[in-house]
Coordinates of C-alpha atoms in Angstrom, one line a residue:
Chain A
M1 CA 81.2 35.4 -20.1
K2 CA 82.1 32.5 -22.2
S3 CA 82.5 30.1 -19.4
S4 CA 79.3 31.2 -17.7
R5 CA 77.3 30.6 -20.9
R6 CA 78.9 27.2 -21.2
K7 CA 77.9 26.4 -17.6
F8 CA 74.4 27.6 -18.2
L9 CA 74.1 25.4 -21.3
Q10 CA 75.5 22.4 -19.3
I11 CA 72.9 22.8 -16.6
A12 CA 70.1 23.6 -19.1
G13 CA 70.9 20.6 -21.1
L14 CA 71.1 18.2 -18.3
S15 CA 68.0 19.4 -16.6
A16 CA 66.0 19.3 -19.8
L17 CA 67.1 15.8 -20.4
G18 CA 66.2 14.9 -16.8
W19 CA 62.8 16.4 -17.2
S20 CA 62.1 14.3 -20.2
I21 CA 62.8 11.1 -18.2
C22 CA 61.8 12.0 -14.7
P23 CA 58.0 12.2 -14.7
S24 CA 57.8 8.4 -15.0
L25 CA 60.2 8.0 -12.0
L26 CA 58.3 10.5 -9.8
Q27 CA 54.9 9.1 -10.2
A28 CA 55.4 5.6 -11.5
S29 CA 52.5 3.4 -10.6
G30 CA 50.5 0.7 -12.2
H31 CA 46.8 0.5 -12.7
G32 CA 46.2 -3.2 -12.9
G33 CA 43.9 -3.8 -9.9
G34 CA 45.5 -7.0 -8.9
E35 CA 43.7 -8.7 -6.0
G36 CA 40.7 -9.8 -8.0
G37 CA 42.6 -12.3 -10.0
N38 CA 44.6 -13.8 -7.2
G39 CA 42.0 -15.8 -5.4
Q40 CA 41.1 -13.1 -2.8
G41 CA 38.1 -10.7 -2.8
V42 CA 35.4 -10.7 -5.5
R43 CA 36.1 -11.4 -9.1
W44 CA 33.0 -11.0 -11.2
A45 CA 32.5 -13.5 -14.1
M46 CA 29.9 -14.5 -16.5
A47 CA 28.9 -17.9 -18.0
I48 CA 26.9 -17.7 -21.2
D49 CA 24.8 -20.8 -21.9
T50 CA 25.2 -21.1 -25.7
R51 CA 22.4 -23.7 -25.8
K52 CA 19.8 -21.6 -24.2
L53 CA 20.4 -18.4 -26.1
D54 CA 18.4 -17.9 -29.3
D55 CA 18.3 -14.9 -31.7
K56 CA 15.4 -13.3 -29.9
L57 CA 16.9 -13.6 -26.5
M58 CA 20.2 -12.2 -27.7
E59 CA 18.5 -9.2 -29.3
E60 CA 16.8 -8.5 -26.0
C61 CA 20.2 -8.7 -24.2
V62 CA 21.7 -6.3 -26.7
H63 CA 18.8 -3.9 -26.5
A64 CA 18.8 -4.0 -22.7
C65 CA 22.5 -3.1 -22.5
H66 CA 22.6 -0.5 -25.3
S67 CA 19.4 1.3 -24.2
I68 CA 20.4 1.8 -20.6
H69 CA 24.0 2.8 -21.4
N70 CA 23.1 5.2 -24.1
V71 CA 25.0 3.3 -26.8
P72 CA 24.2 4.9 -30.1
K73 CA 23.1 2.9 -33.1
I74 CA 25.3 4.0 -36.0
N75 CA 25.0 2.2 -39.3
S76 CA 28.6 2.4 -40.5
K77 CA 31.9 0.8 -39.9
Q78 CA 32.5 3.5 -37.3
N79 CA 29.7 1.9 -35.1
I80 CA 29.7 1.3 -31.4
K81 CA 28.8 -1.9 -29.7
W82 CA 29.1 -3.1 -26.1
I83 CA 27.5 -6.5 -26.6
W84 CA 26.6 -8.1 -29.9
S85 CA 25.8 -11.4 -31.5
A86 CA 28.4 -13.1 -33.6
P87 CA 28.9 -16.6 -35.2
F88 CA 30.9 -19.2 -33.2
E89 CA 33.5 -19.4 -35.9
K90 CA 34.3 -15.7 -35.4
L91 CA 34.4 -15.8 -31.7
F92 CA 36.4 -19.0 -31.5
P93 CA 38.6 -18.9 -34.6
G94 CA 40.7 -22.1 -34.9
Q95 CA 38.5 -23.9 -32.4
M96 CA 35.7 -24.8 -34.9
H97 CA 35.9 -27.6 -37.6
K98 CA 33.7 -28.3 -40.6
F99 CA 32.3 -31.5 -39.2
L100 CA 30.9 -29.7 -36.2
K101 CA 27.5 -29.7 -37.9
E102 CA 25.2 -27.2 -36.4
V103 CA 27.6 -25.0 -34.5
P104 CA 29.3 -22.8 -37.2
E105 CA 26.0 -21.3 -38.3
E106 CA 25.1 -20.6 -34.7
H107 CA 25.5 -17.3 -33.0
T108 CA 26.3 -16.3 -29.5
L109 CA 27.0 -13.2 -27.5
A110 CA 30.3 -11.3 -27.6
L111 CA 31.3 -8.6 -25.1
C112 CA 34.3 -7.4 -23.1
N113 CA 35.9 -10.4 -21.4
H114 CA 37.1 -8.4 -18.3
C115 CA 40.3 -10.2 -18.5
G116 CA 42.4 -11.1 -15.5
N117 CA 45.4 -10.0 -17.5
P118 CA 44.0 -7.3 -19.7
S119 CA 46.2 -6.1 -22.5
C120 CA 44.1 -2.9 -23.0
V121 CA 45.0 -1.8 -19.4
R122 CA 48.7 -2.6 -20.0
V123 CA 48.9 -0.3 -23.0
C124 CA 46.8 2.7 -21.9
P125 CA 49.1 5.7 -21.6
T126 CA 46.9 7.6 -19.2
K127 CA 45.3 4.9 -17.0
A128 CA 41.9 5.9 -18.6
T129 CA 41.5 2.1 -18.9
F130 CA 42.0 0.5 -15.6
K131 CA 41.1 -2.7 -13.7
R132 CA 39.1 -2.6 -10.5
P133 CA 40.0 -4.8 -7.6
D134 CA 36.9 -6.9 -8.5
G135 CA 38.3 -7.6 -11.9
I136 CA 36.1 -5.3 -13.9
V137 CA 37.9 -3.4 -16.6
M138 CA 36.7 0.2 -16.6
M139 CA 36.9 3.2 -18.8
D140 CA 37.4 6.8 -17.5
F141 CA 35.7 8.7 -20.3
H142 CA 37.1 12.0 -19.0
R143 CA 40.7 10.9 -19.0
C144 CA 40.8 9.1 -22.3
I145 CA 42.8 11.0 -24.9
G146 CA 41.5 8.9 -27.8
C147 CA 44.8 7.3 -28.9
R148 CA 43.0 4.0 -29.5
Y149 CA 45.9 2.0 -28.4
C150 CA 43.5 -0.2 -26.3
M151 CA 41.6 -1.0 -29.5
A152 CA 44.8 -2.3 -31.1
A153 CA 45.6 -4.3 -28.0
C154 CA 42.2 -5.9 -27.4
P155 CA 42.3 -9.4 -29.1
Y156 CA 38.5 -9.6 -28.9
G157 CA 37.4 -6.5 -30.8
S158 CA 35.5 -5.5 -27.7
R159 CA 36.2 -1.8 -27.7
S160 CA 34.5 1.0 -29.7
F161 CA 35.6 4.5 -30.4
N162 CA 33.4 7.6 -30.7
F163 CA 34.5 8.8 -34.1
A164 CA 31.7 11.3 -34.1
D165 CA 29.5 12.9 -31.4
P166 CA 27.4 9.9 -30.1
R167 CA 24.6 12.1 -28.9
R168 CA 23.5 12.8 -32.4
F169 CA 22.6 9.2 -32.9
L170 CA 20.6 8.7 -29.7
K171 CA 16.8 8.9 -30.2
E172 CA 16.2 8.4 -26.5
Q173 CA 18.5 8.9 -23.6
N174 CA 18.7 7.3 -20.2
P175 CA 19.3 10.2 -17.8
D176 CA 20.7 7.8 -15.2
F177 CA 23.8 7.0 -17.3
P178 CA 26.2 9.5 -18.8
T179 CA 26.4 9.9 -22.5
R180 CA 29.8 10.2 -24.1
T181 CA 31.6 12.8 -26.2
K182 CA 33.4 12.4 -29.5
G183 CA 37.0 11.2 -29.4
V184 CA 36.9 8.7 -26.5
V185 CA 36.9 4.9 -26.4
E186 CA 34.1 3.0 -24.7
K187 CA 33.2 -0.5 -23.8
C188 CA 31.1 -2.9 -21.7
T189 CA 31.6 -2.3 -18.0
F190 CA 29.9 -5.5 -16.7
C191 CA 27.2 -3.0 -15.5
A192 CA 29.5 -1.8 -12.6
E193 CA 26.9 0.8 -11.8
R194 CA 24.2 -1.8 -11.3
L195 CA 26.5 -4.1 -9.3
D196 CA 27.1 -1.3 -6.9
E197 CA 23.3 -1.2 -6.3
G198 CA 23.2 -5.0 -5.7
K199 CA 21.6 -5.6 -9.1
R200 CA 22.9 -8.0 -11.8
P201 CA 24.1 -6.8 -15.2
A202 CA 21.3 -5.8 -17.6
C203 CA 22.1 -8.5 -20.2
V204 CA 22.0 -11.2 -17.4
E205 CA 18.6 -10.1 -16.4
A206 CA 17.4 -9.9 -20.0
A207 CA 18.7 -13.3 -20.8
K208 CA 16.2 -15.0 -18.5
G209 CA 18.5 -17.6 -17.1
A210 CA 20.7 -18.1 -20.2
I211 CA 23.6 -16.1 -18.6
Y212 CA 25.0 -16.9 -15.2
F213 CA 26.8 -14.3 -13.2
G214 CA 28.7 -14.2 -10.0
D215 CA 31.9 -14.2 -8.0
L216 CA 34.5 -16.5 -9.4
N217 CA 36.3 -16.7 -6.0
D218 CA 33.1 -17.9 -4.2
P219 CA 32.7 -21.6 -4.6
H220 CA 29.0 -21.3 -3.9
S221 CA 28.3 -18.6 -6.6
E222 CA 26.0 -19.7 -9.4
V223 CA 28.8 -19.1 -11.9
R224 CA 31.1 -21.6 -10.0
Q225 CA 28.3 -24.1 -9.7
V226 CA 27.5 -24.1 -13.4
L227 CA 31.2 -24.2 -14.4
K228 CA 31.5 -27.3 -12.2
E229 CA 28.6 -29.0 -13.9
R230 CA 29.0 -28.0 -17.6
Y231 CA 31.8 -28.0 -20.1
S232 CA 32.9 -24.5 -20.9
I233 CA 35.4 -22.7 -23.2
R234 CA 36.8 -19.2 -23.3
R235 CA 37.8 -17.0 -26.2
K236 CA 41.5 -17.3 -27.3
P237 CA 42.8 -18.9 -24.1
G238 CA 46.3 -19.2 -25.7
L239 CA 46.8 -15.5 -25.5
G240 CA 47.1 -15.5 -21.7
T241 CA 44.6 -12.7 -21.1
D242 CA 42.5 -14.9 -18.7
P243 CA 39.0 -13.9 -19.8
S244 CA 36.2 -13.8 -17.2
V245 CA 33.5 -14.7 -19.7
Y246 CA 32.9 -18.4 -20.0
Y247 CA 30.9 -20.1 -22.8
L248 CA 28.9 -23.2 -21.8
I249 CA 28.8 -25.7 -24.6
Chain B
M1 CA 72.6 32.1 -36.9
L2 CA 68.8 32.2 -37.4
E3 CA 69.2 35.5 -39.3
K4 CA 70.3 33.5 -42.2
A5 CA 66.8 32.2 -42.5
I6 CA 65.4 35.7 -43.2
K7 CA 67.6 36.5 -46.1
G8 CA 66.9 34.5 -49.3
S9 CA 66.2 34.4 -52.9
K10 CA 62.7 34.6 -54.6
I11 CA 62.7 30.9 -55.0
Y12 CA 63.3 30.4 -51.2
W13 CA 60.5 32.8 -50.3
G14 CA 58.2 31.3 -53.0
W15 CA 58.8 27.8 -51.7
L16 CA 58.2 28.9 -48.1
G17 CA 55.0 30.6 -49.2
L18 CA 53.8 27.5 -51.0
L19 CA 54.5 25.4 -47.9
L20 CA 52.6 27.9 -45.8
A21 CA 49.6 27.7 -48.2
I22 CA 49.6 23.9 -47.9
I23 CA 49.9 24.1 -44.1
G24 CA 46.9 26.4 -44.2
V25 CA 44.8 24.0 -46.2
G26 CA 45.9 21.1 -43.9
F27 CA 45.0 23.2 -40.9
G28 CA 41.6 24.0 -42.4
A29 CA 41.0 20.2 -42.8
Y30 CA 42.2 19.7 -39.2
M31 CA 39.6 22.3 -38.0
V32 CA 36.9 20.2 -39.7
Q33 CA 38.3 17.1 -37.9
L34 CA 38.3 18.9 -34.6
N35 CA 34.7 19.8 -35.2
Q36 CA 33.4 16.5 -36.6
G37 CA 35.8 14.2 -34.8
L38 CA 37.8 11.4 -36.4
S39 CA 34.6 10.4 -38.2
I40 CA 36.0 12.4 -41.2
T41 CA 38.7 9.7 -41.6
G42 CA 38.5 6.3 -43.2
M43 CA 39.3 4.6 -40.0
S44 CA 36.8 2.3 -38.4
R45 CA 36.0 0.1 -35.4
D46 CA 38.2 -2.6 -36.9
V47 CA 41.0 -0.4 -38.3
S48 CA 41.4 2.0 -35.5
W49 CA 44.8 3.4 -36.6
G50 CA 45.2 4.7 -40.1
F51 CA 47.3 7.0 -42.3
Y52 CA 48.4 9.4 -39.5
I53 CA 50.0 6.7 -37.4
A54 CA 51.5 5.0 -40.5
Q55 CA 53.2 8.3 -41.5
F56 CA 54.4 8.7 -37.9
T57 CA 55.9 5.2 -38.0
F58 CA 57.6 5.8 -41.3
L59 CA 59.0 9.2 -40.3
V60 CA 60.5 7.8 -37.1
G61 CA 62.7 5.8 -39.4
V62 CA 63.8 8.9 -41.4
A63 CA 64.7 10.6 -38.1
A64 CA 66.6 7.6 -36.7
S65 CA 68.8 7.4 -39.9
A66 CA 70.9 10.3 -38.7
V67 CA 72.8 7.8 -36.6
M68 CA 74.2 6.3 -39.8
M69 CA 76.4 9.4 -40.1
V70 CA 77.0 10.1 -36.4
I71 CA 78.6 6.6 -35.9
P72 CA 81.1 6.9 -38.8
K73 CA 81.9 10.5 -38.0
Y74 CA 82.3 10.3 -34.2
L75 CA 83.2 6.7 -33.5
H76 CA 85.4 6.1 -36.6
H77 CA 86.4 9.7 -37.3
Y78 CA 85.3 9.4 -40.9
Q79 CA 85.7 13.1 -41.9
A80 CA 83.8 13.0 -45.2
F81 CA 80.5 13.0 -43.2
G82 CA 81.6 16.2 -41.5
R83 CA 80.2 18.1 -44.4
V84 CA 76.7 16.5 -44.4
L85 CA 76.2 15.5 -40.8
I86 CA 74.4 18.7 -40.0
L87 CA 72.0 18.0 -42.8
G88 CA 71.2 14.6 -41.3
E89 CA 70.7 16.0 -37.9
F90 CA 68.4 18.8 -39.1
L91 CA 66.5 16.2 -41.2
A92 CA 66.0 14.3 -37.9
V93 CA 64.6 17.4 -36.2
A94 CA 62.1 18.0 -39.0
A95 CA 61.1 14.3 -39.1
V96 CA 60.6 14.0 -35.4
S97 CA 58.6 17.2 -35.4
M98 CA 56.3 15.6 -38.1
C99 CA 56.1 12.5 -35.9
L100 CA 54.8 14.5 -33.0
L101 CA 52.4 16.4 -35.1
F102 CA 51.0 13.2 -36.6
I103 CA 50.4 11.8 -33.1
V104 CA 48.6 15.0 -32.1
V105 CA 46.3 15.0 -35.2
D106 CA 45.5 11.3 -34.5
L107 CA 44.2 11.9 -31.0
G108 CA 40.4 11.9 -30.4
Q109 CA 40.8 14.4 -27.6
P110 CA 43.9 16.4 -28.4
Q111 CA 43.3 18.9 -25.6
R112 CA 43.9 16.1 -23.1
L113 CA 47.3 15.4 -24.6
F114 CA 49.1 16.3 -21.4
N115 CA 47.3 13.5 -19.5
V116 CA 50.2 11.4 -20.7
L117 CA 52.5 13.6 -18.5
L118 CA 50.0 14.2 -15.7
H119 CA 49.3 10.5 -15.3
P120 CA 52.6 8.9 -16.4
T121 CA 52.2 5.2 -17.1
P122 CA 55.5 3.3 -17.4
N123 CA 53.7 0.1 -18.4
S124 CA 52.5 1.8 -21.6
I125 CA 54.9 1.7 -24.6
L126 CA 53.2 4.9 -25.8
F127 CA 54.6 6.7 -22.7
W128 CA 58.1 5.6 -23.5
D129 CA 57.6 6.5 -27.2
M130 CA 56.8 10.0 -26.0
V131 CA 59.9 10.1 -23.9
V132 CA 62.3 8.9 -26.6
L133 CA 60.8 11.0 -29.4
N134 CA 61.0 14.2 -27.4
G135 CA 64.4 13.3 -26.1
Y136 CA 65.7 12.7 -29.6
L137 CA 64.2 16.0 -30.8
F138 CA 66.0 17.8 -28.0
L139 CA 69.3 16.0 -28.6
N140 CA 69.3 16.8 -32.3
I141 CA 68.5 20.4 -31.9
L142 CA 71.1 20.8 -29.3
I143 CA 73.9 18.8 -31.1
G144 CA 73.1 20.3 -34.5
W145 CA 73.0 23.9 -33.2
V146 CA 76.1 23.7 -31.0
T147 CA 78.3 22.0 -33.6
L148 CA 77.1 24.4 -36.3
Q149 CA 77.9 27.3 -34.1
A150 CA 81.4 26.0 -33.5
E151 CA 81.9 25.4 -37.2
R152 CA 80.9 29.0 -37.9
K153 CA 83.5 30.2 -35.4
Q154 CA 85.9 27.7 -36.9
V155 CA 86.7 26.2 -33.6
P156 CA 86.3 22.6 -32.6
P157 CA 82.9 21.8 -30.9
P158 CA 83.0 22.2 -27.1
S159 CA 83.9 19.0 -25.3
W160 CA 80.7 19.0 -23.2
I161 CA 78.7 18.2 -26.3
K162 CA 80.5 14.9 -26.8
P163 CA 78.4 13.0 -24.2
F164 CA 75.3 14.2 -25.9
I165 CA 76.6 13.0 -29.2
Y166 CA 77.5 9.6 -27.9
L167 CA 74.1 9.4 -26.1
S168 CA 72.3 10.2 -29.4
I169 CA 73.6 7.0 -30.9
P170 CA 71.7 4.5 -28.8
W171 CA 68.9 7.1 -28.5
A172 CA 68.4 7.0 -32.3
V173 CA 68.1 3.2 -32.2
S174 CA 65.7 3.5 -29.3
I175 CA 63.2 5.7 -31.1
H176 CA 62.6 3.1 -33.8
T177 CA 62.9 0.2 -31.4
V178 CA 60.3 1.6 -29.0
T179 CA 58.0 2.5 -32.0
A180 CA 58.2 -1.1 -33.1
F181 CA 57.4 -2.2 -29.5
L182 CA 54.2 -0.2 -29.8
Y183 CA 53.1 -2.9 -32.2
C184 CA 54.9 -6.1 -31.5
G185 CA 53.7 -6.6 -27.9
L186 CA 50.1 -6.9 -28.7
P187 CA 48.3 -10.2 -28.3
G188 CA 45.9 -11.2 -31.1
R189 CA 47.6 -9.1 -33.8
G190 CA 49.6 -11.8 -35.6
F191 CA 51.1 -9.5 -38.2
W192 CA 53.0 -7.5 -35.7
L193 CA 53.6 -10.2 -33.1
T194 CA 57.1 -10.9 -34.3
A195 CA 60.5 -10.2 -32.7
I196 CA 62.0 -9.1 -36.0
L197 CA 59.7 -6.1 -36.2
A198 CA 62.2 -3.7 -34.5
P199 CA 65.1 -4.9 -36.7
R200 CA 62.9 -4.6 -39.8
F201 CA 62.0 -1.1 -38.8
L202 CA 65.7 -0.2 -38.3
A203 CA 66.7 -1.7 -41.6
S204 CA 64.1 0.2 -43.5
A205 CA 65.0 3.3 -41.6
F206 CA 68.6 3.0 -42.5
A207 CA 67.6 2.6 -46.2
S208 CA 64.9 5.2 -46.6
G209 CA 66.5 7.9 -44.4
P210 CA 69.9 8.1 -46.1
A211 CA 68.2 7.6 -49.5
F212 CA 66.2 10.7 -48.8
L213 CA 69.3 12.5 -47.5
I214 CA 71.1 11.8 -50.8
L215 CA 68.2 13.3 -52.7
L216 CA 68.2 16.3 -50.3
C217 CA 72.0 16.7 -50.9
Y218 CA 71.3 16.9 -54.7
I219 CA 68.6 19.4 -54.2
V220 CA 70.8 21.5 -51.9
K221 CA 73.6 21.3 -54.5
I222 CA 71.3 22.5 -57.3
F223 CA 69.6 25.4 -55.4
T224 CA 72.3 26.7 -53.2
K225 CA 75.5 26.1 -55.2
W226 CA 77.0 24.5 -52.1
D227 CA 78.4 21.0 -52.7
P228 CA 78.0 18.5 -49.9
G229 CA 80.8 16.4 -51.4
K230 CA 81.0 13.4 -53.7
E231 CA 82.6 11.2 -51.1
A232 CA 79.9 11.7 -48.5
I233 CA 77.1 10.9 -51.0
Q234 CA 79.0 7.8 -52.2
S235 CA 79.3 6.6 -48.6
L236 CA 75.6 7.2 -48.0
A237 CA 74.9 5.3 -51.1
K238 CA 76.8 2.3 -49.8
I239 CA 74.8 2.5 -46.5
V240 CA 71.6 2.6 -48.5
T241 CA 72.7 -0.4 -50.5
Y242 CA 73.4 -2.6 -47.4
A243 CA 70.3 -1.4 -45.6
I244 CA 67.8 -2.0 -48.4
I245 CA 69.3 -5.5 -48.9
T246 CA 69.0 -6.2 -45.2
N247 CA 65.4 -4.8 -45.3
L248 CA 64.4 -7.2 -48.1
F249 CA 66.2 -10.1 -46.4
F250 CA 64.2 -9.4 -43.2
L251 CA 61.0 -9.4 -45.1
G252 CA 62.0 -12.7 -46.6
L253 CA 62.5 -14.1 -43.0
E254 CA 59.0 -13.0 -42.1
V255 CA 57.5 -14.5 -45.2
F256 CA 59.3 -17.8 -44.5
T257 CA 58.3 -18.0 -40.9
V258 CA 54.6 -17.3 -41.5
G259 CA 54.5 -19.2 -44.8
Y260 CA 56.1 -22.4 -43.6
S261 CA 54.4 -22.5 -40.2
Q262 CA 51.1 -21.8 -41.9
I263 CA 49.5 -20.5 -38.7
P264 CA 46.4 -18.6 -40.0
D265 CA 46.6 -15.8 -37.3
H266 CA 50.0 -14.8 -38.8
L267 CA 49.6 -15.8 -42.4
L268 CA 46.3 -14.2 -43.2
H269 CA 47.7 -10.7 -43.0
F270 CA 50.4 -11.4 -45.5
K271 CA 47.8 -13.1 -47.8
Y272 CA 45.6 -10.0 -47.5
L273 CA 48.4 -7.6 -48.3
F274 CA 50.1 -9.5 -51.2
F275 CA 47.3 -11.6 -52.7
G276 CA 44.0 -10.3 -51.3
L277 CA 41.6 -12.1 -49.0
H278 CA 38.0 -13.0 -49.8
G279 CA 38.0 -10.5 -52.7
Y280 CA 39.5 -7.6 -50.8
S281 CA 42.7 -6.6 -52.5
T282 CA 43.2 -2.8 -52.2
Y283 CA 46.8 -3.1 -51.1
V284 CA 48.0 -5.9 -53.5
P285 CA 49.3 -3.6 -56.3
W286 CA 51.0 -1.3 -53.7
M287 CA 52.7 -4.1 -51.8
W288 CA 54.1 -5.7 -55.0
A289 CA 55.2 -2.2 -56.2
S290 CA 57.1 -1.9 -52.9
V291 CA 58.8 -5.3 -53.3
I292 CA 59.6 -4.7 -57.0
A293 CA 60.9 -1.2 -56.3
G294 CA 63.1 -2.6 -53.5
L295 CA 64.5 -5.3 -55.7
A296 CA 65.1 -3.0 -58.6
A297 CA 66.9 -0.6 -56.3
V298 CA 69.2 -3.4 -55.1
A299 CA 69.9 -4.4 -58.7
I300 CA 70.9 -0.9 -59.6
L301 CA 72.8 -0.1 -56.4
L302 CA 74.9 -3.2 -56.3
N303 CA 76.9 -2.0 -59.3
P304 CA 79.4 0.6 -58.2
K305 CA 79.2 2.3 -61.6
N306 CA 75.5 3.0 -61.2
R307 CA 76.1 4.5 -57.7
Q308 CA 78.7 6.8 -59.2
A309 CA 76.4 8.2 -61.8
D310 CA 74.4 11.0 -60.1
N311 CA 71.2 10.5 -62.1
V312 CA 71.1 6.8 -61.6
L313 CA 71.9 7.0 -57.9
A314 CA 69.1 9.6 -57.5
F315 CA 66.6 7.3 -59.3
A316 CA 67.6 4.3 -57.1
C317 CA 67.2 6.5 -54.0
V318 CA 63.6 7.4 -55.2
L319 CA 62.9 3.6 -55.6
V320 CA 64.3 2.9 -52.1
F321 CA 62.3 5.7 -50.5
L322 CA 59.1 4.6 -52.3
S323 CA 59.6 0.9 -51.4
C324 CA 60.0 1.7 -47.7
W325 CA 57.2 4.3 -47.7
I326 CA 54.7 1.9 -49.1
D327 CA 55.8 -0.9 -46.7
K328 CA 55.6 1.3 -43.5
G329 CA 53.4 4.2 -44.5
L330 CA 50.7 2.1 -46.1
G331 CA 50.9 -1.7 -45.5
M332 CA 52.3 -2.0 -42.0
I333 CA 49.4 -0.5 -40.2
S334 CA 46.5 -1.5 -42.4
G335 CA 47.9 -5.0 -42.8
G336 CA 48.0 -5.4 -39.0
F337 CA 44.4 -4.6 -38.5
V338 CA 43.0 -6.6 -41.5
P339 CA 41.7 -9.2 -40.9
N340 CA 40.5 -8.2 -37.4
P341 CA 40.7 -10.5 -34.4
L342 CA 37.3 -12.0 -35.4
E343 CA 38.7 -12.7 -38.8
E344 CA 36.4 -10.2 -40.4
I345 CA 37.6 -7.9 -43.2
T346 CA 37.1 -4.1 -43.0
E347 CA 39.3 -2.3 -45.5
Y348 CA 40.8 1.0 -44.8
I349 CA 41.2 3.8 -47.4
P350 CA 42.1 7.3 -46.2
T351 CA 39.6 10.0 -47.0
K352 CA 40.4 13.3 -48.8
L353 CA 40.3 15.3 -45.6
E354 CA 42.6 12.8 -43.9
L355 CA 45.0 13.2 -46.8
M356 CA 44.8 17.0 -46.6
V357 CA 45.7 16.9 -42.9
T358 CA 48.6 14.6 -43.7
L359 CA 49.8 16.9 -46.4
G360 CA 49.6 19.8 -44.1
V361 CA 51.8 18.0 -41.5
Y362 CA 54.3 17.1 -44.2
A363 CA 54.4 20.7 -45.4
A364 CA 55.0 21.8 -41.8
G365 CA 57.9 19.4 -41.6
F366 CA 59.4 20.7 -44.9
F367 CA 59.0 24.2 -43.6
I368 CA 61.1 23.4 -40.6
L369 CA 63.5 21.5 -42.8
T370 CA 63.9 24.4 -45.3
I371 CA 64.6 26.9 -42.6
L372 CA 67.1 24.7 -40.8
Y373 CA 68.9 23.8 -44.1
K374 CA 69.0 27.5 -45.1
V375 CA 70.8 28.2 -41.8
A376 CA 73.1 25.2 -42.1
V377 CA 74.1 25.8 -45.8
G378 CA 74.5 29.6 -45.1
V379 CA 77.0 28.8 -42.4
K380 CA 78.8 26.3 -44.5
K381 CA 79.1 28.7 -47.4
E382 CA 80.4 31.4 -45.0
V383 CA 83.1 29.1 -43.7
D384 CA 84.0 27.9 -47.2
A385 CA 84.4 31.5 -48.4

């Protein structure tokens, strides 16, 4: 009796311990996409012409994005934004100086950078945030558990969380794009749904030539052409996230 | 042995009833949160983790501190800890249970919790945190129960438990190290981006955990007439003394590094916490209270005479616990998010509902702790008699 109970406990103990470690070993797999950043296939990128953008144009870009993606307008610190206008000094902290006369007051657009090495993808515990082979960092709203680790990891503040039910704040809905539920994170998707139809992202269309878009791996794309001609900077390059959004100065 | 939990005095049942009432209130608040979403909290787009995650971080430390008795007892055969070790292990069980509850109440979609198991993601530190926390919970329940059972039968613990005990030593270190890794591997969060975060977490754990255990020992002594032993408490007091000194020293290392390098990404968070930034200074009095409480505790504890006086030692332990709780349960998380990566300031203050949920989780932890302690002390008294 005694020895059989001891045996049972031995086996139960070891198997329970094994169970707590094993799931990772059984199905270990990454979700980083890969190819897009390595010079093969398509890698979508954006070049924002900071000189051409004005307040009105930026407002139109934000409206175009937020209206088609059912992004609610919430007037609180628990708000949601996929693309927004922010001053240079906030987007490029440490890269501005006080003798740079006009620039600090000027605003430009901020959005998800669809990083080549996205920290949000690295930290997500369920692969709800993942990188597609074409470099787009996507969200699976149905898999997200709402832990908000990706928000802590994003060094650009590009992610929003649905603290409340977002549908309450939508006056009009675009039936072609899903609305979200409370408790999930959301973000800009580079209009992946439009790219699949051969269209360009909504903000690029609304910007009337002030935003260039294309394949970073194609030397003939408009994005590569303009990056060749103009001086460009990226947000927080020192962090090694390899952003795909370029700012033309 | 569980039968010992269902026989108790009026005070025991009254205390459990009070805890159940608080759990009920917390559960009610949580129902509101389930219905309204995390919008009922003070969290925001900029401060996306708040009080729940801060309490989780703090309590991981309380749980990890059991190792400070396991090492002397099992690696150095220091027998005085034999009397209190079970209290440390059961405290770890209660603390880890609270940690897990805090993670659950923090989720936006708690019903999808098992996605972490269904889609295991080894590159996420959160995945490993789940592994080590659950593993540690299991280890402490197993070791605590088996050794207590052996003690009741007045036989030495079975030899098969030894590997689990030895495993529990690095495992205790791992729970707090992995929890620190949750924070210190993030780009663009200068406050946490420091290799000393894990050692800091461990130092504050080994101060606050044993300090709390000393207080629990006094409470047990008063209410159950069972004495955990002067020598064990004195040894714990020495551990607290060394650990709180180390904790403050590590804080000093951080302050020097960010202060002397003057790199804004790292410095601004300290400025915000200790001096306020652009007129925002909610945490300033708290952070200074933490530092002063820590220093005062060191001043008291360094003198052996103070440590030997029960009242003074208990007071110093309250100071240590308070100092570490403010540092980890309040400043560590908020300070990491403020200012945000765009150098904007959005302050975080927990809401009433958020505090009620928090209180409910703490009550659940104390409920578990009370029952486990009732069993442990019951067995100890039976053996002593």
